[in-house]
Coordinates of C-alpha atoms in Angstrom, one line a residue:
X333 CA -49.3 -7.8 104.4
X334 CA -50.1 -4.5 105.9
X335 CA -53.3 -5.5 108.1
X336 CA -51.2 -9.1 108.8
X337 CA -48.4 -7.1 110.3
X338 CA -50.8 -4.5 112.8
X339 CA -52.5 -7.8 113.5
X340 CA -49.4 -9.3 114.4
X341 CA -48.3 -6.2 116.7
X342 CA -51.6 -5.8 117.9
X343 CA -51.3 -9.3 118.9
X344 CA -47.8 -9.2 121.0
X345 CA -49.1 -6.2 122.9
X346 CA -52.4 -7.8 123.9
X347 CA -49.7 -10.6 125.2
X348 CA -47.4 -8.3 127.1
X349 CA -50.4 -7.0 129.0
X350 CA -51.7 -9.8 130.1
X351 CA -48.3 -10.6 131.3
X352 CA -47.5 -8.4 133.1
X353 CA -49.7 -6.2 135.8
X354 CA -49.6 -2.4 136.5
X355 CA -46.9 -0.7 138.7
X356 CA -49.5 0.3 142.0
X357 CA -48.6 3.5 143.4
X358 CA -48.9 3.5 147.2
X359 CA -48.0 5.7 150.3
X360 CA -49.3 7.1 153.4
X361 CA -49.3 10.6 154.5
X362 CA -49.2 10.8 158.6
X363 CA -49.1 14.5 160.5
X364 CA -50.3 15.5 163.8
X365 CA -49.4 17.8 166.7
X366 CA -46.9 16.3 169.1
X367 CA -46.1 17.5 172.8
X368 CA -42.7 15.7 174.0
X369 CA -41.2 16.5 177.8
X370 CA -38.1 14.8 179.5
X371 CA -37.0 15.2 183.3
X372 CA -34.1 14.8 184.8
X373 CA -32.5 14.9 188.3
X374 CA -29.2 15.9 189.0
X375 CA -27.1 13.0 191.2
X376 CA -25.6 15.3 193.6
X377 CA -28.0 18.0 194.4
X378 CA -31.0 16.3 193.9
X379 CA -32.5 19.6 191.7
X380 CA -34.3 18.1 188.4
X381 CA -34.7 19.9 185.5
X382 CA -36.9 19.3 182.1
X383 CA -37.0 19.9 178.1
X384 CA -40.2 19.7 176.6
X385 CA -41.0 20.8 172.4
X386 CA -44.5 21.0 170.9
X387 CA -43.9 20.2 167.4
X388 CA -46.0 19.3 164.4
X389 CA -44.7 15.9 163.6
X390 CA -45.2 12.7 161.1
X391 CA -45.9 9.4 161.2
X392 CA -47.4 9.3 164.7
X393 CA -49.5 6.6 164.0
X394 CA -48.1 5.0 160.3
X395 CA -44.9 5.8 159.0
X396 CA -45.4 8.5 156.1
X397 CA -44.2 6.7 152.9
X398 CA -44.4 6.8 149.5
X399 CA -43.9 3.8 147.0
X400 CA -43.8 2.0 144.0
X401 CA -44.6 -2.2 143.5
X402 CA -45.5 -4.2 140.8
X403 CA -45.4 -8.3 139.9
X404 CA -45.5 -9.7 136.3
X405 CA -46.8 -13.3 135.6
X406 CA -43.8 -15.2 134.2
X407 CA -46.3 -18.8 133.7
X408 CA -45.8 -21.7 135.1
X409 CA -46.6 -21.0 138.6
X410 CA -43.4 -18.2 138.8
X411 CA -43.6 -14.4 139.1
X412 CA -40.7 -11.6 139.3
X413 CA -41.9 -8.6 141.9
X414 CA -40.2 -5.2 142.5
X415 CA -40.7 -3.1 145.8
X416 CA -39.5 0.6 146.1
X417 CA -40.4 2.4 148.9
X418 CA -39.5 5.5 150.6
X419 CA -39.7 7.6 153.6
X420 CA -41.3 11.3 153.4
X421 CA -41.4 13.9 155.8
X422 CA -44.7 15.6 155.5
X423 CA -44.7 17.5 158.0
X424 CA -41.8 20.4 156.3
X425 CA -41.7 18.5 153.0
X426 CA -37.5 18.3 153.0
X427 CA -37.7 14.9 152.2
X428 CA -39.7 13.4 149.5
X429 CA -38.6 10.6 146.9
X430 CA -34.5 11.0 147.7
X431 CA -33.6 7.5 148.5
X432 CA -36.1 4.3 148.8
X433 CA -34.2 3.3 152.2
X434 CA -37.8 1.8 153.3
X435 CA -37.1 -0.8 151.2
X436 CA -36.1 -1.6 147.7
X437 CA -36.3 -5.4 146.4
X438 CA -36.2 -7.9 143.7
X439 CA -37.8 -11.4 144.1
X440 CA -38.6 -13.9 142.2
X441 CA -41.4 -16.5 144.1
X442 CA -43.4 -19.3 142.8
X443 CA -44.2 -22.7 144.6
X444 CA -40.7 -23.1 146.0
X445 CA -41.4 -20.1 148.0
X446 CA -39.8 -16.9 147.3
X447 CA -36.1 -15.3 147.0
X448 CA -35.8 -11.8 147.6
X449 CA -32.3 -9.6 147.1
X450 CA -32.0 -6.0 148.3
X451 CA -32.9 -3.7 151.3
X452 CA -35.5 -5.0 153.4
X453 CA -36.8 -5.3 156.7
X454 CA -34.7 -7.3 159.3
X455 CA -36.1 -11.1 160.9
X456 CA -35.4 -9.8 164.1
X457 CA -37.6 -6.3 163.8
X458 CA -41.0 -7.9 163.1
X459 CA -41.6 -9.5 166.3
X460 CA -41.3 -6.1 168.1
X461 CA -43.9 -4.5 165.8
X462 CA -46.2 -7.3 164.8
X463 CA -46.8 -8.0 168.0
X464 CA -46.6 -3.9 169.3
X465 CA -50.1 -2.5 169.3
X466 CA -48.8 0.6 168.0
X467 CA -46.7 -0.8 165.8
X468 CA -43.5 0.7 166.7
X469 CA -44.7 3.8 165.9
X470 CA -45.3 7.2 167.4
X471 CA -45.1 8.3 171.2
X472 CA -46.5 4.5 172.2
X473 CA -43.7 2.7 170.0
X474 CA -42.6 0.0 173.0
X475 CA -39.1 0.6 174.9
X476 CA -38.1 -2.5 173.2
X477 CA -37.7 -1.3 170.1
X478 CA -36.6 1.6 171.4
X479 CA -33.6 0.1 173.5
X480 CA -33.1 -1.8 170.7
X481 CA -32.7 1.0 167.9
X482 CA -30.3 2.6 170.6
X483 CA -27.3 4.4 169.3
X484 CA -25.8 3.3 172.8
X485 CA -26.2 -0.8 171.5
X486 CA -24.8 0.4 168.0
X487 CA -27.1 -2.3 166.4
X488 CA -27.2 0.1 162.8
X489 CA -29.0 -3.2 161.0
X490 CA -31.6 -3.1 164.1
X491 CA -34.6 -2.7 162.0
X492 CA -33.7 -2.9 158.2
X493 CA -30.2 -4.1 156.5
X494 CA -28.9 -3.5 153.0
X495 CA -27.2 -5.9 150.2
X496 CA -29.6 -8.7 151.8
X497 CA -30.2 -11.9 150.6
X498 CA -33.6 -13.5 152.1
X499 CA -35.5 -16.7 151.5
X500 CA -39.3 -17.0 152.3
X501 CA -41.2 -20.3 152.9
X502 CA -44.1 -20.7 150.6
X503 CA -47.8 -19.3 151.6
X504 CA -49.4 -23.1 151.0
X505 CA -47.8 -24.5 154.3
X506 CA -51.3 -24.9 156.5
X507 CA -50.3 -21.5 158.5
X508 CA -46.8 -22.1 158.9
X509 CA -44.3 -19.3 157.4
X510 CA -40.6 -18.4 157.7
X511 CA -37.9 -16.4 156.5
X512 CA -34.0 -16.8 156.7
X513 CA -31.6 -13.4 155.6
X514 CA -28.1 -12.9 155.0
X515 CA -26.7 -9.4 154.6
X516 CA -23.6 -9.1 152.6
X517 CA -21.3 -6.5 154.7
X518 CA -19.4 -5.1 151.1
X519 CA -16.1 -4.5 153.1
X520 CA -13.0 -5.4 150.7
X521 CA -10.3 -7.4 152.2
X522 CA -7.3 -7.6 151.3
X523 CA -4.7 -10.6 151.6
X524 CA -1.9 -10.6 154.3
X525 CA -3.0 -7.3 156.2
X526 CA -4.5 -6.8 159.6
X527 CA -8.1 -5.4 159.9
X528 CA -8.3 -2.1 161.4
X529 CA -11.2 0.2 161.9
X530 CA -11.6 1.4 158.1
X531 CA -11.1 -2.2 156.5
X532 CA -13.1 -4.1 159.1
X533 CA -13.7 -7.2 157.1
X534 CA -17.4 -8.3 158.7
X535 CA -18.6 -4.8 160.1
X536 CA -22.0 -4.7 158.6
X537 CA -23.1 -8.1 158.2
X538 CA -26.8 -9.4 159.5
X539 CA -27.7 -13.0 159.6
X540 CA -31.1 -13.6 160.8
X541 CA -34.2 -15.8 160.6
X542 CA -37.7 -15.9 161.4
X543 CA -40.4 -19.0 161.8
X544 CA -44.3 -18.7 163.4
X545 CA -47.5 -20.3 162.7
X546 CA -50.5 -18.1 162.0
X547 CA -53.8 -19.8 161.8
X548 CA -56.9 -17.5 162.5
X549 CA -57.0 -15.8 165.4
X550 CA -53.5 -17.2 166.3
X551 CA -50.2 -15.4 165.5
X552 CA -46.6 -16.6 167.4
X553 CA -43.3 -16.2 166.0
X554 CA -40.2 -17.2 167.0
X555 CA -36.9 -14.8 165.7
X556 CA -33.0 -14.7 166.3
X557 CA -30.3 -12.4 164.5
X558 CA -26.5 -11.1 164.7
X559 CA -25.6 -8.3 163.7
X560 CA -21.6 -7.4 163.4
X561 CA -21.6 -4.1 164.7
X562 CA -17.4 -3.7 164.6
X563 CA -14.6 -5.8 163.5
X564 CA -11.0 -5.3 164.0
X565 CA -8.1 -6.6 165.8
X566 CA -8.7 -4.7 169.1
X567 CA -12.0 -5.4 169.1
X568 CA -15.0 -7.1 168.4
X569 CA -18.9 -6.5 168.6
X570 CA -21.8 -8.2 168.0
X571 CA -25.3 -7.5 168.5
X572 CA -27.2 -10.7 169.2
X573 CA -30.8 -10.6 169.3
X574 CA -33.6 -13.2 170.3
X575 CA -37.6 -12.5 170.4
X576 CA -40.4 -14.3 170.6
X577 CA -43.8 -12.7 169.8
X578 CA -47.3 -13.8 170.0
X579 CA -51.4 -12.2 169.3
X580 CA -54.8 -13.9 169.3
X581 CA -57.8 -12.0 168.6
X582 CA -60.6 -12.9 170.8
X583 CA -62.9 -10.7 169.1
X584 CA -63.9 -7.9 171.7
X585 CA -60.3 -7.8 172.5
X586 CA -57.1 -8.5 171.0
X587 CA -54.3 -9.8 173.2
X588 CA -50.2 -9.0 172.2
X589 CA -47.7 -10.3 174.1
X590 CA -43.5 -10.4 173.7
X591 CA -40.1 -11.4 175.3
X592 CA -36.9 -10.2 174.0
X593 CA -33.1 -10.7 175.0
X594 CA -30.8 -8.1 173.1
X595 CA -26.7 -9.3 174.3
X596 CA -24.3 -6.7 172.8
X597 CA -21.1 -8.7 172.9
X598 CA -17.9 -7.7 172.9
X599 CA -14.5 -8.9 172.4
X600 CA -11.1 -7.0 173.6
X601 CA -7.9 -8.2 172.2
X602 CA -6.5 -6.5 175.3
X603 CA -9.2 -7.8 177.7
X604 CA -11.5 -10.8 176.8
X605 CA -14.4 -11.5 176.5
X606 CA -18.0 -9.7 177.9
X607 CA -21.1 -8.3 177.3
X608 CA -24.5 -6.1 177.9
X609 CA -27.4 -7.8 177.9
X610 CA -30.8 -5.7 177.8
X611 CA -33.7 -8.4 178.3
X612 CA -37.7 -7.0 177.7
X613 CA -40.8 -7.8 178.0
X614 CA -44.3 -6.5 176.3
X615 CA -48.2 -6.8 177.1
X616 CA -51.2 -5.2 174.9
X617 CA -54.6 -4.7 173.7
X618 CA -56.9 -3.8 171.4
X619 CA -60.2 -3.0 171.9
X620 CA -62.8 -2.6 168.7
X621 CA -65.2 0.2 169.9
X622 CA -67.8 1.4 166.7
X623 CA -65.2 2.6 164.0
X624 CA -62.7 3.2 166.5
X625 CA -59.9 1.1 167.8
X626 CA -58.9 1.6 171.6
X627 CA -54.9 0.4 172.2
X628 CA -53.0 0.0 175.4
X629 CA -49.3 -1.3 176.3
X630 CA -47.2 -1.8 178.7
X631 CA -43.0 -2.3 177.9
X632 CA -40.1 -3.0 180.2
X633 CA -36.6 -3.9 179.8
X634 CA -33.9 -4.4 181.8
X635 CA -30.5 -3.5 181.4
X636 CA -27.7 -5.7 182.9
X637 CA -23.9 -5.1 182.5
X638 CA -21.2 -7.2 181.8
X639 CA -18.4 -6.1 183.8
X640 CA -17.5 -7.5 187.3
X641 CA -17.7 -5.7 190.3
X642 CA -21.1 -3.5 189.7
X643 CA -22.4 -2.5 192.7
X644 CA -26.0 -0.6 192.7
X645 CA -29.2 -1.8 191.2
X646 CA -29.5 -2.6 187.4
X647 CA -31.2 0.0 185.4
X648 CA -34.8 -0.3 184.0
X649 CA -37.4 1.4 181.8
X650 CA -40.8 0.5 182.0
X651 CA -43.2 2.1 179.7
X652 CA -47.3 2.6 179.7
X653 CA -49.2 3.5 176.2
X654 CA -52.3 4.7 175.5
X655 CA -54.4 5.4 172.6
X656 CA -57.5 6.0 170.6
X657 CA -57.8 5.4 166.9
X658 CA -61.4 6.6 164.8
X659 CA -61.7 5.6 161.4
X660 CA -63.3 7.7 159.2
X661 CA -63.2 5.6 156.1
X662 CA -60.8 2.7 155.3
X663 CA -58.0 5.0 154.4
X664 CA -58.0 8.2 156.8
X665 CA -58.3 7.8 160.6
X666 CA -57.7 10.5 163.3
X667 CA -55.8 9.5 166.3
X668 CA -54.4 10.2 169.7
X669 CA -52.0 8.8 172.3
X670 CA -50.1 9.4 175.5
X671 CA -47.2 7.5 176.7
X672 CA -45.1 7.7 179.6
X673 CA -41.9 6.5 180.4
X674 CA -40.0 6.0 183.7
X675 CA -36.1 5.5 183.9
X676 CA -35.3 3.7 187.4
X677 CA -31.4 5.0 187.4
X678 CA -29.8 4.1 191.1
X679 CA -27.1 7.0 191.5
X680 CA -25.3 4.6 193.3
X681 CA -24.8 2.7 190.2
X682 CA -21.0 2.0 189.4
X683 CA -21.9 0.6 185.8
X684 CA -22.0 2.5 182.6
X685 CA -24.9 1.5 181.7
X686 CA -28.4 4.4 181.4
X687 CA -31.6 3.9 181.3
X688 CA -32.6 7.0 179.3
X689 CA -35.3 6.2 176.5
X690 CA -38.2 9.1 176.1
X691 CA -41.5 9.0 174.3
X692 CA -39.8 10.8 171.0
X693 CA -39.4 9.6 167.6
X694 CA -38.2 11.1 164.3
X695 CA -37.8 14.9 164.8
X696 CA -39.8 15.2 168.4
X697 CA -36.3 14.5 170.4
X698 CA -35.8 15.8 173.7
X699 CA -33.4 14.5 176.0
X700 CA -32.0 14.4 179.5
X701 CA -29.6 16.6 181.0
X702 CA -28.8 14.8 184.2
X703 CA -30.1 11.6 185.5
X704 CA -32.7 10.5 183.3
X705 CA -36.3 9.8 185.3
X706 CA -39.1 10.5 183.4
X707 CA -40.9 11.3 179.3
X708 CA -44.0 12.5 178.9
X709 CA -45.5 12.1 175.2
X710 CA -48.8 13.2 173.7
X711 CA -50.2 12.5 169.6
X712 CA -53.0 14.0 167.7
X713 CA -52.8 13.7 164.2
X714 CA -54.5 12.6 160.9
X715 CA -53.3 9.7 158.9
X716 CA -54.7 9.4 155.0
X717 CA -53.1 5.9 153.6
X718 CA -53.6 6.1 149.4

């Protein structure tokens, strides 16, 4: 009875094995020595003045990140996946595994396609790094994205959004794929009173979705999102968002291209309706060369108020990117960019709207203390992906 009974266990362990897979431990680890400058000019004097920083920053080229995914085989064609993932700050170490804001899903998929619930990536966000060269990362990251992930627009759900709810079309559709997200905003509401700026009862919520067709060297994608910035009963904003994105590797070269519309919307109790619109446009390349990957960008958006009467011309940022990436194996490559950035702000504009992005990211920040004009950004760093 004994040796039946190890048998037995032995057994219903060999069958929970083969059920499910291993957990896979993944990550990258990005650092590398950063130069940022900024220049301004003041409107009235016409003196300018500049902050630069030399700092030793991370994810210049990938996002540092450390994380945790596994799937388990449930038969019949279904499977149940987790993803946990989090952001790490290697260049000081402060931040390590404190909160898997990256992302951090559930899903259940099969031949239907797959249902996913938790923090994820936004609909609206993977046009304007798909279809980036750099990937929205580092000094080269396109002014899109960084217009875009503004704290001027407000858009907080801009490139991830929490307490999601996401469908994804089925791999098996001859190169078609989609997604459609809802984010649930988790305000409570409560019968018979007015909303006011603590209880705003859809502050929060994302609705988004996203369709292309990829099919060798061919990528395009199609995306279009809301995000309910504020909502009470003076006001309220939305952050509309439309992009459509496009790639096709030719082989020597690789072509990117992208249009975006960005309309921040507003609604006054007290005034009516109106609304900023910040419409964008991207070009790249990549150029295999031996191990090594040259890339090149240019980004522009311009910004367009909604008020009447605006006299002066609109603002605009235009953006050029360039960088060299050598592999030295499939996980670690050294790298190295330069970006600048021009601000075209006409001191005669009677809008409120500034064209003031930079070449920083994460902890490289400098700023402008007068008219924005100009950044100046410069990457040389290592990235090991494990």
């Amino acid at each position: 009875m004994k040796k039946s009974l190890t048998a037995l266990a032995a057994l219903a362990v060999t069958g929970l094995a083969s059920a499910q897979s291993s957990v896979t431990l993944f990550g990258v680890v990005d650092a590398g020595v950063s130069y940022q400058s900024a220049t301004s000019r003041d409107p009235l004097t016409g003196a300018t003045s500049k902050q630069s920083q030399w700092s030793l920053a991370n994810s210049g080229y990938n996002s540092s990140r450390i994380g945790f995914r596994g799937t388990e085989d449930l038969g019949g064609g279904l499977a149940a996946s987790f993803w946990l993932e989090a952001p790490i700050s290697n260049d000081d170490g402060a931040n390590g595994i404190s909160s898997f804001n990256r992302r951090s899903t559930v899903s259940l998929s099969g031949g239907f396609g797959e249902v996913r619930l938790g923090r994820d990536y936004t609909s609206t966000f993977w046009n304007d790094t798909v279809f980036d060269p750099f990937g929205t990362n580092g000094s080269g990251t396109n002014v899109i994205s960084t217009v875009g992930a503004s704290s001027g627009i407000g858009n907080t759900n801009y490139a991830r959004a929490s307490n999601m709810v996401g469908y994804f079309l089925p791999a098996n559709l001859g190169g078609f794929y989609g997604q459609v997200q809802y984010s649930f905003n988790e305000n409570v509401r409560t019968s018979g009173t007015n909303l006011t700026a603590a209880t705003s009862s859809n502050a929060g919520r994302y609705i988004g979705g996203r369709f292309g067709y990829a099919n060798g060297p061919l990528d395009v994608a199609l995306a279009v999102g809301q995000n309910v910035a504020v909502d009470t009963t003076s006001l309220t904003q939305k952050v509309q968002t439309i992009n459509l994105g496009a790639s096709y590797d030719f082989g020597p070269v690789k072509l990117f291209g992208e249009i975006s519309n960005v309309q921040n919307k507003f609604d006054i109790a007290a005034v009516g309706n109106s609304h900023d619109s910040y419409k964008g446009y991207l070009l790249g390349a990549s150029v295999p060369v031996g191990a090594g990957l040259i890339r090149a960008s240019y980004s522009t958006v311009r910004y367009h108020e909604g008020a009447l009467g605006i006299t002066g011309e609109s603002p605009r940022v235009n953006k050029f990117a360039l960088g060299y990436v050598h592999n030295l194996s499939k996980r670690t490559a050294l790298y190295a960019t330069v970006a600048r950035v021009n601000n075209r702000n006409d001191a005669a504009y009677t809008g409120d709207l500034t064209a003031a992005s930079t070449t920083g990211y994460g902890s490289t920040g400098v700023g402008y203390t007068g008219l924005p004009r100009s950044s100046t950004g410069y990457d040389f760093g290592i990235r090991h992906a494990f």
